[in-house]
């Protein structure tokens, strides 16, 4: 095997700087730096070398490092050979923690039509929660309908909130409109993480016919930020009152947490980006701007104040 790979695996397993002195972060260690280095690799010529290494290596920790490198090369290059090899190794490994680690990596890989998911589906039935839940996650990004069918079976039969959360999340990339009825039922679940992941999956899989559901969730649901995105995605001028009302709710008092989307926006910014498109001839939106820039300005986060200042000319 390439000397670089041998040395990288050695560094990934280096523990010479442990135990760490008090106050020293693990991010300063040799192994941490090696792991971050491995995450960036995209050299496909390493794939057959790593496959041969994994097949021959007896040491579990070194084999785990080989899987880690291979998984990230597969993710960075969308390499099908590496993805299918990782799946093929599931029946061959016995350590539940190593299996969970491999399955977690498979979750990030695209699994196109024709991928044999049999061993992943079998792993979903494991009594070991570490394997079962990682296997549920591993069915994400699958084009095979067997993945969707298995995830829907989990939703129908499992009592574990974590099984449901991971199944919902996987369905957002492996599901279709056929999954929507089951996901909608979960919106009444008592656990917010279950309802939140269900609504997020609905947002990914639905169409404009689900606008009323998102409007209802914005009004009374537990996951208003996700609901807001659904209203904005499918709504037109008819939803302006919904958004004005939501913004007023948000500034009714000081918010304890600045909730930020993956795009770096707050709920108020997401709502205003939509409302500014409909400001012409709508006095309610102009009144909302006056409220936010005046009486309620002190209740806005800095990024919201900056947004208002940048786009103030649209409201006048």
CSV table of C-alpha atoms in Angstrom, one decimal:
chain,number,residue,atom,x,y,z
A,1,UNK,CA,0.0,0.0,0.0
A,2,UNK,CA,1.1,3.6,-0.7
A,3,UNK,CA,3.5,4.7,2.1
A,4,UNK,CA,1.3,7.9,2.6
A,5,UNK,CA,-1.7,5.7,3.5
A,6,UNK,CA,0.3,3.6,5.9
A,7,UNK,CA,1.7,6.7,7.7
A,8,UNK,CA,-1.8,8.3,7.7
A,9,UNK,CA,-3.3,5.3,9.4
A,10,UNK,CA,-0.4,5.3,11.9
A,11,UNK,CA,-1.2,8.9,12.7
A,12,UNK,CA,-4.9,8.3,13.0
A,13,UNK,CA,-4.1,5.7,15.7
A,14,UNK,CA,-1.3,7.7,17.4
A,15,UNK,CA,-2.0,8.1,21.1
A,16,UNK,CA,1.4,9.5,22.1
A,17,UNK,CA,-0.1,12.8,23.2
A,18,UNK,CA,-2.6,11.1,25.6
A,19,UNK,CA,-3.5,11.6,28.4
A,20,UNK,CA,-4.1,15.3,27.6
A,21,UNK,CA,-3.0,17.9,30.1
A,22,UNK,CA,-5.8,19.8,31.8
A,23,UNK,CA,-7.3,22.5,29.5
A,24,UNK,CA,-5.8,21.1,26.3
A,25,UNK,CA,-8.3,20.3,23.6
A,26,UNK,CA,-8.3,17.0,21.7
A,27,UNK,CA,-8.2,19.1,18.5
A,28,UNK,CA,-4.5,19.6,19.1
A,29,UNK,CA,-3.6,15.9,18.9
A,30,UNK,CA,-1.9,14.0,16.2
A,31,UNK,CA,-4.9,11.7,15.6
A,32,UNK,CA,-7.4,14.6,15.4
A,33,UNK,CA,-5.3,16.3,12.7
A,34,UNK,CA,-4.9,13.0,10.8
A,35,UNK,CA,-8.7,12.4,10.8
A,36,UNK,CA,-9.4,15.9,9.4
A,37,UNK,CA,-6.8,15.2,6.7
A,38,UNK,CA,-8.4,11.9,5.8
A,39,UNK,CA,-11.8,13.5,5.5
A,40,UNK,CA,-10.5,15.6,2.5
A,41,UNK,CA,-9.0,12.8,0.5
A,42,UNK,CA,-10.4,12.3,-3.1
A,43,UNK,CA,-7.7,10.1,-4.7
A,44,UNK,CA,-9.5,7.2,-6.3
A,45,UNK,CA,-6.2,5.3,-6.8
A,46,UNK,CA,-6.3,4.7,-3.1
A,47,UNK,CA,-9.5,2.7,-3.3
A,48,UNK,CA,-8.2,-0.7,-4.4
A,49,UNK,CA,-5.3,-0.3,-2.0
A,50,UNK,CA,-7.6,0.3,0.9
A,51,UNK,CA,-9.9,-2.5,-0.1
A,52,UNK,CA,-6.9,-4.9,-0.1
A,53,UNK,CA,-5.7,-3.5,3.3
A,54,UNK,CA,-9.1,-3.9,4.9
A,55,UNK,CA,-9.5,-7.5,3.6
A,56,UNK,CA,-6.1,-8.4,5.1
A,57,UNK,CA,-5.8,-6.3,8.3
A,58,UNK,CA,-6.4,-8.1,11.6
A,59,UNK,CA,-6.2,-5.1,13.9
A,60,UNK,CA,-9.7,-3.7,14.5
A,61,UNK,CA,-8.5,-0.1,15.1
A,62,UNK,CA,-6.4,0.0,11.9
A,63,UNK,CA,-9.2,-1.6,9.9
A,64,UNK,CA,-11.5,1.1,11.3
A,65,UNK,CA,-9.1,3.7,10.0
A,66,UNK,CA,-9.1,2.1,6.6
A,67,UNK,CA,-12.9,2.2,6.5
A,68,UNK,CA,-12.9,5.9,7.6
A,69,UNK,CA,-10.5,6.9,4.8
A,70,UNK,CA,-12.4,4.8,2.2
A,71,UNK,CA,-15.7,6.2,3.3
A,72,UNK,CA,-14.6,9.8,2.8
A,73,UNK,CA,-13.0,9.1,-0.5
A,74,UNK,CA,-16.3,7.5,-1.6
A,75,UNK,CA,-18.2,10.5,-0.4
A,76,UNK,CA,-15.9,13.0,-2.0
A,77,UNK,CA,-15.8,11.2,-5.4
A,78,UNK,CA,-19.2,9.5,-5.4
A,79,UNK,CA,-17.3,6.3,-6.1
A,80,UNK,CA,-19.7,3.3,-6.5
A,81,UNK,CA,-17.0,0.6,-6.0
A,82,UNK,CA,-16.0,2.0,-2.6
A,83,UNK,CA,-19.6,2.4,-1.6
A,84,UNK,CA,-20.5,-1.2,-2.5
A,85,UNK,CA,-17.4,-2.6,-0.8
A,86,UNK,CA,-18.4,-0.8,2.5
A,87,UNK,CA,-21.9,-2.4,2.3
A,88,UNK,CA,-20.4,-5.8,1.5
A,89,UNK,CA,-18.3,-5.6,4.7
A,90,UNK,CA,-21.3,-5.4,7.1
A,91,UNK,CA,-21.8,-9.2,7.4
A,92,UNK,CA,-18.1,-9.7,7.9
A,93,UNK,CA,-17.6,-7.4,10.9
A,94,UNK,CA,-18.8,-8.5,14.3
A,95,UNK,CA,-17.9,-5.6,16.6
A,96,UNK,CA,-21.0,-3.5,17.0
A,97,UNK,CA,-19.2,-0.3,17.4
A,98,UNK,CA,-17.2,-0.8,14.3
A,99,UNK,CA,-20.3,-1.8,12.4
A,100,UNK,CA,-22.1,1.3,13.6
A,101,UNK,CA,-19.2,3.4,12.4
A,102,UNK,CA,-19.2,1.9,8.9
A,103,UNK,CA,-23.0,2.2,8.7
A,104,UNK,CA,-22.8,5.9,9.7
A,105,UNK,CA,-20.4,6.5,6.8
A,106,UNK,CA,-22.6,4.7,4.4
A,107,UNK,CA,-25.4,7.1,5.3
A,108,UNK,CA,-23.6,9.9,3.5
A,109,UNK,CA,-23.0,8.0,0.3
A,110,UNK,CA,-25.3,8.1,-2.7
A,111,UNK,CA,-26.7,4.6,-3.4
A,112,UNK,CA,-28.1,4.6,-7.0
A,113,UNK,CA,-30.7,2.3,-8.5
A,114,UNK,CA,-29.4,-1.2,-8.6
A,115,UNK,CA,-27.5,-1.1,-5.3
A,116,UNK,CA,-28.0,-4.2,-3.3
A,117,UNK,CA,-29.3,-3.0,0.1
A,118,UNK,CA,-30.1,-6.5,1.5
A,119,UNK,CA,-27.4,-6.4,4.2
A,120,UNK,CA,-28.5,-2.9,5.3
A,121,UNK,CA,-32.1,-3.9,5.5
A,122,UNK,CA,-31.1,-7.0,7.6
A,123,UNK,CA,-29.1,-4.7,9.9
A,124,UNK,CA,-32.2,-2.6,10.5
A,125,UNK,CA,-33.6,-5.6,12.3
A,126,UNK,CA,-30.7,-5.9,14.7
A,127,UNK,CA,-31.4,-6.1,18.4
A,128,UNK,CA,-28.3,-4.0,19.1
A,129,UNK,CA,-29.6,-0.4,19.0
A,130,UNK,CA,-26.2,0.9,17.8
A,131,UNK,CA,-26.3,-1.2,14.7
A,132,UNK,CA,-30.1,-0.8,14.1
A,133,UNK,CA,-30.1,2.9,14.3
A,134,UNK,CA,-27.0,3.3,12.2
A,135,UNK,CA,-28.5,1.0,9.6
A,136,UNK,CA,-31.6,3.1,9.5
A,137,UNK,CA,-29.4,6.1,8.8
A,138,UNK,CA,-27.5,4.1,6.2
A,139,UNK,CA,-30.6,3.8,4.0
A,140,UNK,CA,-30.5,7.5,3.3
A,141,UNK,CA,-29.7,8.7,-0.2
A,142,UNK,CA,-31.0,5.4,-1.7
A,143,UNK,CA,-32.7,5.2,-5.1
A,144,UNK,CA,-33.9,1.7,-4.5
A,145,UNK,CA,-37.5,1.5,-3.4
A,146,UNK,CA,-36.7,-1.2,-0.9
A,147,UNK,CA,-35.0,1.5,1.2
A,148,UNK,CA,-38.2,3.6,1.3
A,149,UNK,CA,-40.3,0.5,2.1
A,150,UNK,CA,-38.0,-0.5,5.0
A,151,UNK,CA,-38.0,3.0,6.4
A,152,UNK,CA,-41.8,3.1,6.3
A,153,UNK,CA,-41.9,-0.2,8.1
A,154,UNK,CA,-39.7,1.3,10.9
A,155,UNK,CA,-42.1,4.2,11.2
A,156,UNK,CA,-45.1,1.9,11.4
A,157,UNK,CA,-43.7,-0.5,13.9
A,158,UNK,CA,-41.0,1.0,16.0
A,159,UNK,CA,-41.7,2.6,19.4
A,160,UNK,CA,-38.2,4.1,19.7
A,161,UNK,CA,-38.2,7.8,19.2
A,162,UNK,CA,-34.6,7.6,17.9
A,163,UNK,CA,-35.6,4.9,15.3
A,164,UNK,CA,-38.4,7.3,14.2
A,165,UNK,CA,-36.1,10.3,14.0
A,166,UNK,CA,-33.5,8.5,11.9
A,167,UNK,CA,-36.1,7.0,9.7
A,168,UNK,CA,-37.7,10.4,9.1
A,169,UNK,CA,-34.4,11.9,8.2
A,170,UNK,CA,-33.5,9.1,5.8
A,171,UNK,CA,-36.8,9.3,4.1
A,172,UNK,CA,-36.1,12.9,3.3
A,173,UNK,CA,-33.5,11.7,0.8
A,174,UNK,CA,-34.8,8.2,0.0
A,175,UNK,CA,-38.5,8.7,0.1
A,176,UNK,CA,-41.2,9.8,-2.3
A,177,UNK,CA,-44.7,11.1,-2.2
A,178,UNK,CA,-45.8,7.6,-1.1
A,179,UNK,CA,-44.1,8.4,2.3
A,180,UNK,CA,-46.1,11.5,3.0
A,181,UNK,CA,-49.2,10.0,4.7
A,182,UNK,CA,-47.0,8.1,7.2
A,183,UNK,CA,-45.0,11.2,7.9
A,184,UNK,CA,-48.1,13.4,8.4
A,185,UNK,CA,-49.3,11.0,11.1
A,186,UNK,CA,-46.1,11.5,13.0
A,187,UNK,CA,-46.8,15.2,13.4
A,188,UNK,CA,-49.0,14.3,16.4
A,189,UNK,CA,-46.1,12.5,18.1
A,190,UNK,CA,-45.4,13.7,21.7
A,191,UNK,CA,-41.6,14.1,21.0
A,192,UNK,CA,-40.7,17.3,19.2
A,193,UNK,CA,-37.6,15.8,17.6
A,194,UNK,CA,-39.9,13.2,15.9
A,195,UNK,CA,-42.4,15.8,14.7
A,196,UNK,CA,-39.6,18.1,13.6
A,197,UNK,CA,-37.8,15.5,11.5
A,198,UNK,CA,-41.2,14.4,10.1
A,199,UNK,CA,-42.1,17.9,9.0
A,200,UNK,CA,-38.6,18.4,7.5
A,201,UNK,CA,-39.1,15.3,5.4
A,202,UNK,CA,-42.5,16.4,4.4
A,203,UNK,CA,-41.0,19.7,3.2
A,204,UNK,CA,-38.5,17.8,1.1
A,205,UNK,CA,-41.0,15.4,-0.5
A,206,UNK,CA,-44.2,17.4,-0.8
A,207,UNK,CA,-45.7,19.8,-3.4
A,208,UNK,CA,-47.9,22.9,-3.3
A,209,UNK,CA,-50.9,20.8,-2.3
A,210,UNK,CA,-49.4,20.7,1.2
A,211,UNK,CA,-49.5,24.5,1.7
A,212,UNK,CA,-52.4,24.3,4.1
A,213,UNK,CA,-50.6,21.8,6.2
A,214,UNK,CA,-47.6,24.1,6.6
A,215,UNK,CA,-49.9,27.1,7.3
A,216,UNK,CA,-51.6,25.0,10.1
A,217,UNK,CA,-48.2,24.0,11.5
A,218,UNK,CA,-47.1,27.6,11.5
A,219,UNK,CA,-50.2,28.5,13.5
A,220,UNK,CA,-50.3,25.7,16.0
A,221,UNK,CA,-47.5,23.2,15.4
A,222,UNK,CA,-44.3,22.6,17.4
A,223,UNK,CA,-41.9,23.3,14.5
A,224,UNK,CA,-42.7,26.8,13.3
A,225,UNK,CA,-39.3,27.5,11.6
A,226,UNK,CA,-39.7,24.5,9.3
A,227,UNK,CA,-43.4,25.3,8.8
A,228,UNK,CA,-42.4,28.8,7.8
A,229,UNK,CA,-40.1,27.5,5.1
A,230,UNK,CA,-43.1,25.4,3.8
A,231,UNK,CA,-45.3,28.5,3.7
A,232,UNK,CA,-42.7,30.5,1.9
A,233,UNK,CA,-41.9,27.7,-0.5
A,234,UNK,CA,-45.5,27.1,-1.7
A,235,UNK,CA,-47.3,30.3,-0.8
A,236,UNK,CA,-48.2,33.5,-2.7
A,237,UNK,CA,-49.8,36.8,-1.6
A,238,UNK,CA,-52.5,34.9,0.3
A,239,UNK,CA,-50.1,33.8,3.0
A,240,UNK,CA,-48.9,37.4,3.7
A,241,UNK,CA,-51.2,37.6,6.8
A,242,UNK,CA,-49.7,34.3,8.2
A,243,UNK,CA,-46.2,35.7,7.9
A,244,UNK,CA,-47.0,39.1,9.3
A,245,UNK,CA,-48.7,37.4,12.3
A,246,UNK,CA,-45.7,35.1,12.8
A,247,UNK,CA,-43.2,37.9,12.8
A,248,UNK,CA,-45.3,39.8,15.3
A,249,UNK,CA,-45.3,36.7,17.6
A,250,UNK,CA,-41.6,36.5,17.4
A,251,UNK,CA,-41.1,40.1,18.5
A,252,UNK,CA,-43.8,40.1,21.2
A,253,UNK,CA,-41.0,39.6,23.7
A,254,UNK,CA,-37.3,39.1,23.8
A,255,UNK,CA,-36.3,35.7,22.3
A,256,UNK,CA,-33.9,33.7,24.5
A,257,UNK,CA,-32.2,31.9,21.6
A,258,UNK,CA,-31.2,33.2,18.2
A,259,UNK,CA,-32.4,30.3,16.0
A,260,UNK,CA,-30.5,30.2,12.8
A,261,UNK,CA,-31.2,28.0,9.7
A,262,UNK,CA,-28.4,26.3,7.8
A,263,UNK,CA,-28.4,29.3,5.5
A,264,UNK,CA,-27.6,31.6,8.3
A,265,UNK,CA,-31.0,33.2,8.5
A,266,UNK,CA,-33.5,33.7,11.4
A,267,UNK,CA,-37.2,33.1,11.1
A,268,UNK,CA,-37.8,36.9,10.8
A,269,UNK,CA,-35.3,37.2,7.9
A,270,UNK,CA,-36.9,34.3,6.0
A,271,UNK,CA,-40.3,35.8,6.4
A,272,UNK,CA,-39.1,39.3,5.4
A,273,UNK,CA,-37.4,38.0,2.3
A,274,UNK,CA,-40.8,36.7,1.2
A,275,UNK,CA,-42.8,39.7,2.4
A,276,UNK,CA,-40.6,42.2,0.6
A,277,UNK,CA,-41.6,40.7,-2.7
A,278,UNK,CA,-45.3,41.6,-2.0
A,279,UNK,CA,-44.8,45.0,-0.3
A,280,UNK,CA,-46.2,47.0,-3.2
A,281,UNK,CA,-49.8,47.9,-2.4
A,282,UNK,CA,-49.8,46.1,0.9
A,283,UNK,CA,-50.0,48.5,3.8
A,284,UNK,CA,-49.8,45.7,6.4
A,285,UNK,CA,-46.2,44.8,5.3
A,286,UNK,CA,-45.2,48.5,5.5
A,287,UNK,CA,-46.7,48.8,9.0
A,288,UNK,CA,-44.7,45.7,10.0
A,289,UNK,CA,-41.5,47.3,8.7
A,290,UNK,CA,-42.3,50.4,10.7
A,291,UNK,CA,-42.9,48.3,13.8
A,292,UNK,CA,-39.6,46.4,13.4
A,293,UNK,CA,-37.5,49.5,12.6
A,294,UNK,CA,-39.1,51.5,15.4
A,295,UNK,CA,-40.8,50.2,18.6
A,296,UNK,CA,-39.6,46.6,18.3
A,297,UNK,CA,-36.1,47.3,16.9
A,298,UNK,CA,-34.5,46.6,20.3
A,299,UNK,CA,-35.9,43.0,20.2
A,300,UNK,CA,-34.2,42.2,16.9
A,301,UNK,CA,-30.9,40.3,16.6
A,302,UNK,CA,-28.0,42.2,15.0
A,303,UNK,CA,-28.3,40.3,11.7
A,304,UNK,CA,-32.0,41.2,11.5
A,305,UNK,CA,-31.3,44.8,12.1
A,306,UNK,CA,-28.6,44.7,9.3
A,307,UNK,CA,-31.1,43.1,7.0
A,308,UNK,CA,-33.7,45.8,7.6
A,309,UNK,CA,-31.1,48.5,7.0
A,310,UNK,CA,-29.9,46.9,3.8
A,311,UNK,CA,-33.4,46.5,2.3
A,312,UNK,CA,-35.2,49.5,3.9
A,313,UNK,CA,-35.6,51.2,0.6
A,314,UNK,CA,-38.0,48.4,-0.5
A,315,UNK,CA,-40.5,49.2,2.2
A,316,UNK,CA,-40.7,53.0,1.6
